[in-house]
Short mmCIF file of C-alpha atoms in Angstrom, two decimals:
data_model
loop_
_atom_site.label_atom_id
_atom_site.label_comp_id
_atom_site.label_asym_id
_atom_site.label_seq_id
_atom_site.Cartn_x
_atom_site.Cartn_y
_atom_site.Cartn_z
CA MET U 627 -3.03 16.96 29.77
CA ALA U 628 -1.70 19.47 32.14
CA LYS U 629 -0.18 21.58 29.21
CA LEU U 630 -3.08 20.96 27.35
CA PRO U 631 -4.51 24.53 27.85
CA ASP U 632 -1.14 26.13 26.88
CA TYR U 633 -0.98 24.38 23.92
CA LEU U 634 -4.07 25.01 22.85
CA SER U 635 -3.54 28.89 22.73
CA SER U 636 -0.30 28.49 21.70
CA ILE U 637 -1.92 27.00 18.16
CA GLY U 638 -4.88 29.53 18.20
CA TYR U 639 -7.33 26.58 19.21
CA GLU U 640 -7.25 24.78 15.96
CA ASN U 641 -7.01 21.32 15.56
CA PRO U 642 -3.27 20.28 15.50
CA ASP U 643 -2.47 18.75 11.70
CA LYS U 644 1.31 18.15 12.15
CA ARG U 645 3.02 15.43 12.97
CA HIS U 646 6.18 17.26 14.90
CA SER U 647 3.83 19.74 16.65
CA THR U 648 1.69 18.32 18.69
CA LEU U 649 1.05 18.44 22.13
CA PHE U 650 3.41 15.60 23.00
CA GLN U 651 5.91 17.49 21.85
CA TYR U 652 4.99 21.04 23.52
CA ALA U 653 4.40 19.01 26.81
CA ASN U 654 8.19 16.77 27.08
CA GLY U 655 10.46 19.69 24.85
CA THR U 656 11.12 16.99 22.01
CA ASP U 657 11.11 16.99 18.58
CA GLN U 658 9.83 13.64 18.73
CA SER U 659 6.67 12.30 17.57
CA TYR U 660 5.13 9.80 20.32
CA PHE U 661 6.07 6.65 18.20
CA GLU U 662 9.57 8.02 17.81
CA TRP U 663 10.08 8.48 21.86
CA MET U 664 8.61 4.96 22.63
CA GLU U 665 10.82 3.23 20.28
CA GLU U 666 13.62 4.71 23.15
CA HIS U 667 11.44 3.70 25.91
CA PRO U 668 10.60 0.05 26.14
CA VAL U 669 8.81 -0.30 29.48
CA GLN U 670 6.73 2.73 27.95
CA HIS U 671 6.09 0.75 25.18
CA ASN U 672 5.48 -2.36 26.33
CA LYS U 673 2.71 -1.02 28.48
CA PHE U 674 1.17 0.91 25.10
CA SER U 675 1.18 -2.28 22.99
CA ALA U 676 -0.46 -3.84 25.82
CA GLY U 677 -3.03 -1.26 25.58
CA MET U 678 -3.43 -1.47 22.33
CA SER U 679 -4.63 -5.27 22.22
CA ALA U 680 -6.62 -4.75 25.04
CA ALA U 681 -8.46 -1.97 22.75
CA THR U 682 -8.72 -4.56 19.48
CA GLU U 683 -10.32 -6.96 22.11
CA LEU U 684 -13.03 -4.65 22.65
CA GLN U 685 -13.04 -3.03 18.35
CA LYS U 686 -13.16 -7.21 17.47
CA PRO U 687 -16.82 -7.73 17.90
CA THR U 688 -17.21 -4.72 16.00
CA LEU U 689 -14.63 -5.02 13.14
CA GLU U 690 -14.87 -9.11 12.52
CA PRO U 691 -17.99 -9.11 11.15
CA ALA U 692 -17.74 -6.29 9.11
CA ILE U 693 -14.60 -7.76 7.63
CA PHE U 694 -16.22 -10.97 7.04
CA SER U 695 -19.28 -9.65 5.37
CA LEU U 696 -16.97 -7.72 2.54
CA LEU U 697 -15.19 -10.97 1.95
CA LYS U 698 -18.33 -13.62 1.63
CA THR U 699 -19.39 -10.91 -1.07
CA PHE U 700 -16.06 -10.40 -2.49
CA ASP U 701 -16.08 -11.95 -5.93
CA ARG U 702 -12.79 -13.56 -7.58
CA HIS U 703 -14.25 -15.19 -10.21
CA GLY U 704 -12.16 -14.18 -13.13
CA GLU U 705 -8.87 -14.95 -11.51
CA SER U 706 -6.92 -18.28 -11.94
CA ASP U 707 -6.02 -20.09 -8.52
CA ALA U 708 -2.07 -18.91 -9.21
CA GLU U 709 -3.99 -15.42 -9.24
CA LYS U 710 -5.78 -15.92 -5.81
CA ASP U 711 -2.67 -16.87 -4.08
CA LYS U 712 -0.02 -14.25 -5.26
CA ASP U 713 -2.54 -10.68 -4.40
CA VAL U 714 -2.74 -9.54 -1.51
CA LEU U 715 -6.38 -9.65 0.19
CA VAL U 716 -6.39 -8.30 3.31
CA VAL U 717 -4.34 -5.45 4.86
CA ASP U 718 -4.11 -4.78 8.65
CA VAL U 719 -2.73 -1.35 8.90
CA GLY U 720 -1.43 -0.87 12.40
CA GLY U 721 -2.83 -4.19 13.53
CA GLY U 722 -0.22 -4.88 16.00
CA ARG U 723 -0.24 -8.38 16.79
CA GLY U 724 -2.30 -9.85 14.07
CA GLU U 725 -5.75 -10.66 16.36
CA VAL U 726 -8.37 -10.11 13.73
CA LEU U 727 -6.14 -11.25 10.96
CA SER U 728 -5.98 -14.58 12.85
CA ALA U 729 -9.65 -14.53 13.36
CA ILE U 730 -10.20 -14.27 9.57
CA ARG U 731 -7.53 -16.92 8.75
CA ASP U 732 -9.55 -19.38 11.32
CA ALA U 733 -12.60 -19.18 10.34
CA TRP U 734 -11.19 -19.29 6.72
CA PRO U 735 -8.12 -21.27 6.81
CA LYS U 736 -8.71 -21.92 2.94
CA LEU U 737 -9.41 -18.28 2.07
CA ARG U 738 -6.93 -17.42 -0.97
CA GLY U 739 -5.29 -14.43 -1.18
CA ARG U 740 -2.58 -13.13 1.05
CA ILE U 741 -3.22 -11.87 4.36
CA VAL U 742 -0.94 -8.97 5.68
CA VAL U 743 -0.49 -6.97 9.12
CA GLN U 744 1.82 -3.99 9.43
CA ASP U 745 2.95 -1.89 12.12
CA LEU U 746 6.34 -0.32 13.65
CA PRO U 747 8.80 -2.59 13.73
CA LYS U 748 9.26 -3.13 17.67
CA GLU U 749 5.90 -4.55 17.42
CA ILE U 750 6.62 -7.31 14.07
CA GLU U 751 10.24 -7.67 14.66
CA GLY U 752 11.27 -10.77 16.48
CA ARG U 753 7.81 -11.98 16.73
CA LYS U 754 6.71 -15.43 14.59
CA PRO U 755 3.76 -14.40 12.39
CA ALA U 756 0.47 -16.35 12.94
CA ASN U 757 0.16 -19.25 10.89
CA GLY U 758 -0.84 -17.79 7.55
CA ILE U 759 0.15 -14.23 8.17
CA GLU U 760 2.59 -11.54 6.39
CA ALA U 761 4.17 -9.59 9.34
CA ARG U 762 5.07 -6.21 8.02
CA ALA U 763 7.08 -3.29 9.69
CA TYR U 764 5.36 -0.09 8.60
CA ASP U 765 5.00 3.57 9.35
CA PHE U 766 1.41 4.64 8.75
CA PHE U 767 2.92 8.10 8.72
CA THR U 768 4.66 7.29 5.33
CA PRO U 769 2.89 5.81 1.51
CA GLN U 770 2.08 2.94 1.73
CA PRO U 771 4.11 0.14 -0.17
CA ILE U 772 1.33 -2.25 -0.91
CA ARG U 773 0.11 -0.92 -4.45
CA ALA U 774 -2.98 -3.49 -4.54
CA MET U 775 -6.30 -1.36 -4.50
CA THR U 776 -8.00 -1.80 -7.67
CA PRO U 777 -10.66 0.88 -8.92
CA HIS U 778 -13.78 -0.11 -7.89
CA VAL U 779 -13.75 -3.10 -6.46
CA SER U 780 -11.08 -2.61 -3.46
CA LYS U 781 -12.02 -1.06 -0.23
CA LEU U 782 -10.56 0.43 3.22
CA VAL U 783 -12.60 -0.53 6.22
CA ILE U 784 -12.18 1.91 9.20
CA VAL U 785 -13.51 1.47 12.51
CA ASP U 786 -13.39 4.76 14.65
CA VAL U 787 -15.03 7.11 16.20
CA VAL U 788 -17.74 9.00 13.84
CA VAL U 789 -18.44 12.53 15.97
CA PRO U 790 -21.81 14.05 15.53
CA GLY U 791 -21.99 17.52 14.80
CA VAL U 792 -23.50 18.54 18.37
CA GLY U 793 -23.61 17.14 21.28
CA ALA U 794 -20.41 14.67 21.58
CA PRO U 795 -20.85 11.80 23.81
CA PRO U 796 -18.42 11.71 26.66
CA PHE U 797 -16.38 9.12 25.46
CA ALA U 798 -16.03 10.20 21.69
CA ALA U 799 -14.91 14.11 23.51
CA MET U 800 -12.24 12.25 25.25
CA MET U 801 -11.05 10.37 22.26
CA ASP U 802 -10.85 13.73 20.26
CA ILE U 803 -8.82 15.04 23.22
CA SER U 804 -6.34 12.55 23.35
CA MET U 805 -5.66 12.28 19.51
CA ILE U 806 -4.33 15.89 20.13
CA VAL U 807 -1.48 14.26 21.71
CA HIS U 808 -0.76 12.78 17.89
CA GLY U 809 -1.50 15.70 15.94
CA GLY U 810 -4.69 13.96 15.05
CA MET U 811 -8.53 14.04 15.94
CA GLU U 812 -11.85 12.20 15.93
CA ARG U 813 -14.48 13.36 12.89
CA THR U 814 -17.67 14.11 11.85
CA GLU U 815 -19.23 12.08 9.12
CA LYS U 816 -18.53 15.15 6.62
CA GLN U 817 -14.87 15.49 7.88
CA TRP U 818 -14.33 11.51 7.11
CA ARG U 819 -16.26 12.07 3.84
CA ALA U 820 -14.14 14.74 3.00
CA LEU U 821 -10.89 12.80 3.87
CA LEU U 822 -11.52 10.07 2.16
CA ASP U 823 -12.80 11.95 -1.06
CA GLY U 824 -9.20 13.67 -1.22
CA ALA U 825 -7.61 10.40 -1.03
CA GLY U 826 -9.24 8.86 -3.93
CA LEU U 827 -11.74 6.97 -2.02
CA GLU U 828 -15.83 6.96 -2.17
CA VAL U 829 -17.79 6.27 0.96
CA GLU U 830 -19.84 3.53 0.26
CA SER U 831 -21.47 2.75 3.93
CA ILE U 832 -21.33 4.60 7.11
CA GLU U 833 -22.43 2.04 10.20
CA GLY U 834 -23.27 3.73 13.66
CA PRO U 835 -21.96 2.45 16.51
CA LYS U 836 -24.02 -0.85 18.34
CA PRO U 837 -25.99 -0.58 21.23
CA TRP U 838 -23.53 -2.59 23.28
CA SER U 839 -20.25 -1.24 21.78
CA VAL U 840 -17.78 -0.49 24.38
CA THR U 841 -16.00 2.10 22.85
CA GLY U 842 -18.50 3.49 20.48
CA ASP U 843 -16.75 3.25 16.84
CA SER U 844 -18.88 3.30 13.53
CA VAL U 845 -17.63 0.84 10.72
CA ILE U 846 -16.87 3.36 7.36
CA VAL U 847 -16.70 1.22 4.15
CA ALA U 848 -15.06 3.39 1.17
CA VAL U 849 -14.12 1.68 -2.53
CA LYS U 850 -11.55 2.80 -4.57
CA ARG U 851 -12.29 5.15 -7.14
#
């Protein structure tokens, strides 16, 4: 972060939007992204993975009820049993070690449909997948290989910060600054709606953070148009 002022000056104090022109590359004099760099540095990679697992534990009280609520209302009565077993039901993108999906499978062991966790190869390879969960190597900077979203039915659930237009709380501001390392940012509700609209999704609901939330995350649910 010591290089942050110089980096922001170099890009005209705009939000960075290029994967290979981020604070990480600027500060470290490399063309590699943060995730590419970690592939070659196992110690740092293991620390990052442990940190993300801890963050997932903090998010689970927010994420699990949202997923459970959607699954309870998901209507698949028009499908045969074979179709239910073959179709992809839930995909956790960047789901690490599959903690959230394991909780779903444990809660509903007879749930029909494929449950898939996606993450980088180092997170997936060599690890025995949890019972009833498919593990797939995937880089979320590339096109999604699972083409299973059905218009007006399939939903995207995002657990992330929704930054107020003014008066952002300190944690949200800190997360926004932290995302600069990856060429990203935290977003306001207006920015989230514009982003999802551009991807062919319509925001169905945005539930603000719970009073007891440690991370201050909101739950955004969007449906495919």
